[in-house]
């Protein structure tokens, strides 16, 4: 392990100066994104505005599809509202982070508990350019995502499934099933020899 500060770094596999976004586009121009950044920080993340009605209104204004009676607790972080659809009577708990570079769709009557993280973005760590990969997340109707669960891009959680607290969901969850856990697995050395 080595750490350098400000020096050239010929030893790193990743070369972030060559980072590739590929075909990714945020789906809105800079003024709209800047305005949403301010609204997200001040109204959604701050906790000063506990009322869901204002948040439903603002999300719709910025292009989200939001059903009736959706509850949005304080300290929620939403990346791109125009890539969010939430069905009727859903609950979004404190500190839920919807990192929706790609579409996130949540069905009706679903409960997303505190601190859940919807992670639509990833990178290919086998390439030095660290290319961005984005994939959508689909949560069905009547689903419960437990506190601090992580749901990765490309995952569908089918109707009436439950994801236990702290789970890491990398694959689709069948309807009505309960899934828990998420121990890390060492998948071996992914770097070329000598790096
Ligand atoms: C998913 C959940 C409801 C399961 O409850 P349950 O069906 O009563 O399950 P049990 O407590 O009987 O546990 C069954 C087994 O699963 C394991 N388990 C339960 N929840 C787990 C979790 N979140 N992560 C890992 N393992 C879990 C238990 O250790 C037990 O293992 P064992 O069979 O080896 O003893 C619950 O554990 C959970 O995660 N709740 C979420 C809490 C939450 O998010 N609250 C926020 C809103 S208030």
mmCIF file of C-alpha atoms and ligand atoms in Angstrom:
data_model
loop_
_atom_site.group_PDB
_atom_site.id
_atom_site.type_symbol
_atom_site.label_atom_id
_atom_site.label_comp_id
_atom_site.label_asym_id
_atom_site.label_seq_id
_atom_site.Cartn_x
_atom_site.Cartn_y
_atom_site.Cartn_z
ATOM 1 C CA UNK A 1 0.000 0.000 0.000
ATOM 2 C CA UNK A 2 1.335 3.424 -0.900
ATOM 3 C CA UNK A 3 -0.128 6.888 -0.814
ATOM 4 C CA UNK A 4 1.228 9.925 -2.554
ATOM 5 C CA UNK A 5 0.013 13.465 -2.423
ATOM 6 C CA UNK A 6 0.303 15.596 -5.537
ATOM 7 C CA UNK A 7 3.021 13.419 -7.082
ATOM 8 C CA UNK A 8 2.784 11.603 -10.403
ATOM 9 C CA UNK A 9 1.531 8.067 -9.778
ATOM 10 C CA UNK A 10 2.702 5.613 -12.427
ATOM 11 C CA UNK A 11 1.813 2.652 -10.193
ATOM 12 C CA UNK A 12 -1.971 2.964 -10.103
ATOM 13 C CA UNK A 13 -3.975 0.609 -12.241
ATOM 14 C CA UNK A 14 -6.855 3.083 -12.387
ATOM 15 C CA UNK A 15 -6.113 6.246 -14.342
ATOM 16 C CA UNK A 16 -8.995 8.484 -13.331
ATOM 17 C CA UNK A 17 -7.890 11.344 -15.567
ATOM 18 C CA UNK A 18 -8.979 9.109 -18.455
ATOM 19 C CA UNK A 19 -12.375 8.313 -16.861
ATOM 20 C CA UNK A 20 -15.074 7.452 -19.439
ATOM 21 C CA UNK A 21 -18.748 8.300 -18.992
ATOM 22 C CA UNK A 22 -19.697 6.427 -22.179
ATOM 23 C CA UNK A 23 -23.230 7.160 -23.325
ATOM 24 C CA UNK A 24 -24.380 8.418 -19.898
ATOM 25 C CA UNK A 25 -26.320 11.666 -19.892
ATOM 26 C CA UNK A 26 -27.912 13.289 -16.813
ATOM 27 C CA UNK A 27 -31.089 13.962 -18.822
ATOM 28 C CA UNK A 28 -31.347 17.682 -18.046
ATOM 29 C CA UNK A 29 -29.357 20.829 -18.691
ATOM 30 C CA UNK A 30 -27.101 22.522 -16.162
ATOM 31 C CA UNK A 31 -29.655 25.134 -14.952
ATOM 32 C CA UNK A 32 -32.255 22.471 -14.089
ATOM 33 C CA UNK A 33 -29.677 20.236 -12.424
ATOM 34 C CA UNK A 34 -28.285 23.161 -10.445
ATOM 35 C CA UNK A 35 -31.773 24.152 -9.292
ATOM 36 C CA UNK A 36 -32.550 20.591 -8.253
ATOM 37 C CA UNK A 37 -29.243 20.378 -6.375
ATOM 38 C CA UNK A 38 -30.286 23.400 -4.321
ATOM 39 C CA UNK A 39 -33.845 22.079 -3.709
ATOM 40 C CA UNK A 40 -32.529 18.636 -2.761
ATOM 41 C CA UNK A 41 -30.017 20.093 -0.297
ATOM 42 C CA UNK A 42 -32.375 22.614 1.285
ATOM 43 C CA UNK A 43 -35.731 20.801 1.330
ATOM 44 C CA UNK A 44 -35.058 17.061 1.082
ATOM 45 C CA UNK A 45 -31.687 16.491 2.758
ATOM 46 C CA UNK A 46 -31.859 19.241 5.363
ATOM 47 C CA UNK A 47 -34.698 17.948 7.499
ATOM 48 C CA UNK A 48 -36.173 21.445 7.889
ATOM 49 C CA UNK A 49 -39.258 20.494 5.847
ATOM 50 C CA UNK A 50 -40.923 17.433 7.386
ATOM 51 C CA UNK A 51 -44.143 17.747 5.341
ATOM 52 C CA UNK A 52 -44.451 15.252 2.501
ATOM 53 C CA UNK A 53 -46.945 17.358 0.522
ATOM 54 C CA UNK A 54 -44.337 20.000 -0.351
ATOM 55 C CA UNK A 55 -41.868 17.293 -1.351
ATOM 56 C CA UNK A 56 -44.395 15.490 -3.537
ATOM 57 C CA UNK A 57 -45.146 18.805 -5.259
ATOM 58 C CA UNK A 58 -41.478 19.602 -5.840
ATOM 59 C CA UNK A 59 -40.661 16.127 -7.149
ATOM 60 C CA UNK A 60 -43.510 16.311 -9.656
ATOM 61 C CA UNK A 61 -42.388 19.800 -10.666
ATOM 62 C CA UNK A 62 -38.960 18.381 -11.489
ATOM 63 C CA UNK A 63 -40.419 15.545 -13.587
ATOM 64 C CA UNK A 64 -40.868 12.648 -11.137
ATOM 65 C CA UNK A 65 -43.977 10.486 -11.225
ATOM 66 C CA UNK A 66 -45.250 10.464 -7.618
ATOM 67 C CA UNK A 67 -48.471 8.734 -6.528
ATOM 68 C CA UNK A 68 -50.944 9.876 -3.907
ATOM 69 C CA UNK A 69 -50.166 9.746 -0.175
ATOM 70 C CA UNK A 70 -46.471 9.065 -0.681
ATOM 71 C CA UNK A 71 -44.656 9.786 2.601
ATOM 72 C CA UNK A 72 -41.156 11.228 2.303
ATOM 73 C CA UNK A 73 -39.354 11.560 5.623
ATOM 74 C CA UNK A 74 -36.577 14.103 6.311
ATOM 75 C CA UNK A 75 -32.954 13.644 5.209
ATOM 76 C CA UNK A 76 -33.762 11.874 1.940
ATOM 77 C CA UNK A 77 -31.294 12.271 -0.933
ATOM 78 C CA UNK A 78 -32.518 12.048 -4.531
ATOM 79 C CA UNK A 79 -30.070 12.441 -7.393
ATOM 80 C CA UNK A 80 -32.266 13.006 -10.482
ATOM 81 C CA UNK A 81 -36.025 13.427 -9.872
ATOM 82 C CA UNK A 82 -36.808 13.073 -13.560
ATOM 83 C CA UNK A 83 -35.641 9.447 -13.283
ATOM 84 C CA UNK A 84 -37.917 8.520 -10.374
ATOM 85 C CA UNK A 85 -41.383 6.957 -10.273
ATOM 86 C CA UNK A 86 -43.089 6.125 -6.947
ATOM 87 C CA UNK A 87 -46.520 4.503 -6.685
ATOM 88 C CA UNK A 88 -49.393 5.377 -4.333
ATOM 89 C CA UNK A 89 -49.084 5.002 -0.548
ATOM 90 C CA UNK A 90 -45.322 4.389 -0.461
ATOM 91 C CA UNK A 91 -43.110 5.348 2.453
ATOM 92 C CA UNK A 92 -39.577 6.664 1.950
ATOM 93 C CA UNK A 93 -37.723 6.633 5.286
ATOM 94 C CA UNK A 94 -35.082 8.910 6.800
ATOM 95 C CA UNK A 95 -31.702 8.946 5.070
ATOM 96 C CA UNK A 96 -32.854 6.892 2.099
ATOM 97 C CA UNK A 97 -30.468 7.630 -0.768
ATOM 98 C CA UNK A 98 -31.924 7.241 -4.253
ATOM 99 C CA UNK A 99 -28.780 7.553 -6.377
ATOM 100 C CA UNK A 100 -30.696 7.338 -9.617
ATOM 101 C CA UNK A 101 -28.348 8.054 -12.479
ATOM 102 C CA UNK A 102 -30.675 5.533 -14.141
ATOM 103 C CA UNK A 103 -34.417 5.045 -13.645
ATOM 104 C CA UNK A 104 -35.669 3.958 -10.197
ATOM 105 C CA UNK A 105 -39.273 2.760 -10.105
ATOM 106 C CA UNK A 106 -41.031 1.869 -6.851
ATOM 107 C CA UNK A 107 -44.480 0.266 -6.960
ATOM 108 C CA UNK A 108 -47.462 1.106 -4.769
ATOM 109 C CA UNK A 109 -47.577 0.285 -1.032
ATOM 110 C CA UNK A 110 -43.851 -0.235 -0.766
ATOM 111 C CA UNK A 111 -41.855 0.745 2.308
ATOM 112 C CA UNK A 112 -38.235 1.847 1.888
ATOM 113 C CA UNK A 113 -36.750 1.922 5.391
ATOM 114 C CA UNK A 114 -34.128 4.169 6.917
ATOM 115 C CA UNK A 115 -30.802 4.474 5.183
ATOM 116 C CA UNK A 116 -31.576 2.185 2.245
ATOM 117 C CA UNK A 117 -29.316 2.931 -0.715
ATOM 118 C CA UNK A 118 -30.411 2.495 -4.336
ATOM 119 C CA UNK A 119 -27.183 2.380 -6.287
ATOM 120 C CA UNK A 120 -27.856 2.563 -10.045
ATOM 121 C CA UNK A 121 -24.269 3.426 -10.986
ATOM 122 C CA UNK A 122 -21.152 1.301 -11.134
ATOM 123 C CA UNK A 123 -17.792 1.124 -12.911
ATOM 124 C CA UNK A 124 -15.824 -1.582 -14.690
ATOM 125 C CA UNK A 125 -12.855 -2.007 -12.315
ATOM 126 C CA UNK A 126 -11.027 -4.155 -14.886
ATOM 127 C CA UNK A 127 -10.483 -1.172 -17.173
ATOM 128 C CA UNK A 128 -8.034 1.622 -16.413
ATOM 129 C CA UNK A 129 -10.541 4.220 -17.669
ATOM 130 C CA UNK A 130 -12.991 3.089 -14.916
ATOM 131 C CA UNK A 131 -15.982 3.393 -17.314
ATOM 132 C CA UNK A 132 -19.346 4.308 -15.846
ATOM 133 C CA UNK A 133 -22.120 1.705 -15.979
ATOM 134 C CA UNK A 134 -25.709 2.640 -15.104
ATOM 135 C CA UNK A 135 -28.648 0.266 -14.768
ATOM 136 C CA UNK A 136 -32.243 0.773 -13.568
ATOM 137 C CA UNK A 137 -33.803 -0.542 -10.353
ATOM 138 C CA UNK A 138 -37.382 -1.808 -10.206
ATOM 139 C CA UNK A 139 -39.157 -2.319 -6.884
ATOM 140 C CA UNK A 140 -42.585 -3.960 -7.136
ATOM 141 C CA UNK A 141 -45.792 -3.364 -5.214
ATOM 142 C CA UNK A 142 -46.018 -4.137 -1.506
ATOM 143 C CA UNK A 143 -42.252 -4.538 -1.089
ATOM 144 C CA UNK A 144 -40.360 -3.787 2.133
ATOM 145 C CA UNK A 145 -36.708 -2.785 1.768
ATOM 146 C CA UNK A 146 -35.157 -2.982 5.273
ATOM 147 C CA UNK A 147 -32.992 -0.334 6.894
ATOM 148 C CA UNK A 148 -29.508 0.201 5.402
ATOM 149 C CA UNK A 149 -30.066 -2.327 2.629
ATOM 150 C CA UNK A 150 -28.126 -1.714 -0.584
ATOM 151 C CA UNK A 151 -29.902 -2.436 -3.873
ATOM 152 C CA UNK A 152 -27.616 -2.484 -6.920
ATOM 153 C CA UNK A 153 -28.427 -1.414 -10.465
ATOM 154 C CA UNK A 154 -30.151 -3.923 -12.715
ATOM 155 C CA UNK A 155 -32.060 -5.479 -9.800
ATOM 156 C CA UNK A 156 -35.795 -6.133 -9.736
ATOM 157 C CA UNK A 157 -37.433 -6.823 -6.391
ATOM 158 C CA UNK A 158 -40.739 -8.427 -7.275
ATOM 159 C CA UNK A 159 -44.105 -7.789 -5.625
ATOM 160 C CA UNK A 160 -44.511 -8.416 -1.904
ATOM 161 C CA UNK A 161 -40.870 -9.403 -1.335
ATOM 162 C CA UNK A 162 -38.972 -8.347 1.803
ATOM 163 C CA UNK A 163 -35.276 -7.398 1.916
ATOM 164 C CA UNK A 164 -33.850 -7.648 5.450
ATOM 165 C CA UNK A 165 -31.989 -4.809 7.129
ATOM 166 C CA UNK A 166 -28.407 -4.449 5.931
ATOM 167 C CA UNK A 167 -28.765 -6.809 2.977
ATOM 168 C CA UNK A 168 -26.850 -6.246 -0.252
ATOM 169 C CA UNK A 169 -29.081 -7.120 -3.186
ATOM 170 C CA UNK A 170 -27.147 -7.923 -6.359
ATOM 171 C CA UNK A 171 -29.688 -10.201 -8.042
ATOM 172 C CA UNK A 172 -33.439 -10.172 -8.635
ATOM 173 C CA UNK A 173 -35.615 -11.079 -5.654
ATOM 174 C CA UNK A 174 -38.630 -13.297 -6.438
ATOM 175 C CA UNK A 175 -42.071 -12.138 -5.390
ATOM 176 C CA UNK A 176 -43.173 -12.949 -1.811
ATOM 177 C CA UNK A 177 -39.630 -14.034 -0.816
ATOM 178 C CA UNK A 178 -37.676 -12.789 2.199
ATOM 179 C CA UNK A 179 -33.938 -12.279 1.569
ATOM 180 C CA UNK A 180 -31.303 -11.362 4.165
ATOM 181 C CA UNK A 181 -27.542 -11.043 4.467
ATOM 182 C CA UNK A 182 -24.720 -10.029 2.191
ATOM 183 C CA UNK A 183 -21.294 -11.313 3.221
ATOM 184 C CA UNK A 184 -18.460 -10.162 0.946
ATOM 185 C CA UNK A 185 -16.817 -12.811 -1.291
ATOM 186 C CA UNK A 186 -13.214 -12.521 -2.433
ATOM 187 C CA UNK A 187 -13.306 -12.969 -6.230
ATOM 188 C CA UNK A 188 -9.522 -13.038 -6.595
ATOM 189 C CA UNK A 189 -6.868 -10.839 -8.163
ATOM 190 C CA UNK A 190 -8.308 -8.770 -11.037
ATOM 191 C CA UNK A 191 -5.146 -6.841 -11.939
ATOM 192 C CA UNK A 192 -2.643 -7.769 -14.639
ATOM 193 C CA UNK A 193 0.543 -9.400 -13.319
ATOM 194 C CA UNK A 194 3.042 -6.808 -12.081
ATOM 195 C CA UNK A 195 0.573 -4.125 -11.040
HETATM 196 C C1 LIG B 1 -36.396 -9.286 7.645
HETATM 197 C C2 LIG B 1 -36.889 -9.428 9.073
HETATM 198 C C3 LIG B 1 -38.272 -8.834 9.149
HETATM 199 C C4 LIG B 1 -36.902 -10.926 9.336
HETATM 200 O O1 LIG B 1 -37.660 -11.192 10.495
HETATM 201 P P1 LIG B 1 -38.124 -12.691 10.833
HETATM 202 O O2 LIG B 1 -38.835 -13.326 9.685
HETATM 203 O O3 LIG B 1 -38.824 -12.587 12.114
HETATM 204 O O4 LIG B 1 -36.760 -13.466 10.924
HETATM 205 P P2 LIG B 1 -36.061 -14.055 12.251
HETATM 206 O O5 LIG B 1 -35.780 -12.953 13.203
HETATM 207 O O6 LIG B 1 -36.876 -15.223 12.721
HETATM 208 O O7 LIG B 1 -34.675 -14.573 11.670
HETATM 209 C C5 LIG B 1 -34.589 -15.705 10.829
HETATM 210 C C6 LIG B 1 -33.136 -15.904 10.486
HETATM 211 O O8 LIG B 1 -32.732 -14.863 9.616
HETATM 212 C C7 LIG B 1 -31.664 -14.112 10.187
HETATM 213 N N1 LIG B 1 -31.926 -12.706 9.902
HETATM 214 C C8 LIG B 1 -33.043 -12.018 10.155
HETATM 215 N N2 LIG B 1 -32.934 -10.760 9.733
HETATM 216 C C9 LIG B 1 -31.704 -10.660 9.198
HETATM 217 C C10 LIG B 1 -30.994 -9.601 8.594
HETATM 218 N N3 LIG B 1 -31.565 -8.392 8.444
HETATM 219 N N4 LIG B 1 -29.752 -9.841 8.145
HETATM 220 C C11 LIG B 1 -29.185 -11.072 8.268
HETATM 221 N N5 LIG B 1 -29.821 -12.105 8.829
HETATM 222 C C12 LIG B 1 -31.053 -11.903 9.299
HETATM 223 C C13 LIG B 1 -31.737 -14.388 11.674
HETATM 224 O O9 LIG B 1 -30.470 -14.241 12.273
HETATM 225 C C14 LIG B 1 -32.202 -15.817 11.682
HETATM 226 O O10 LIG B 1 -31.089 -16.629 11.380
HETATM 227 P P3 LIG B 1 -30.998 -18.143 11.928
HETATM 228 O O11 LIG B 1 -32.119 -18.870 11.287
HETATM 229 O O12 LIG B 1 -29.639 -18.591 11.472
HETATM 230 O O13 LIG B 1 -31.153 -18.050 13.403
HETATM 231 C C15 LIG B 1 -36.009 -8.668 10.050
HETATM 232 O O14 LIG B 1 -34.975 -9.423 10.544
HETATM 233 C C16 LIG B 1 -35.442 -7.403 9.472
HETATM 234 O O15 LIG B 1 -34.365 -7.333 8.854
HETATM 235 N N6 LIG B 1 -36.212 -6.309 9.663
HETATM 236 C C17 LIG B 1 -35.920 -5.020 9.119
HETATM 237 C C18 LIG B 1 -35.904 -3.982 10.215
HETATM 238 C C19 LIG B 1 -35.927 -2.614 9.635
HETATM 239 O O16 LIG B 1 -35.463 -2.387 8.541
HETATM 240 N N7 LIG B 1 -36.517 -1.701 10.359
HETATM 241 C C20 LIG B 1 -36.649 -0.321 9.847
HETATM 242 C C21 LIG B 1 -38.072 0.177 9.927
HETATM 243 S S1 LIG B 1 -38.680 0.277 11.574
#
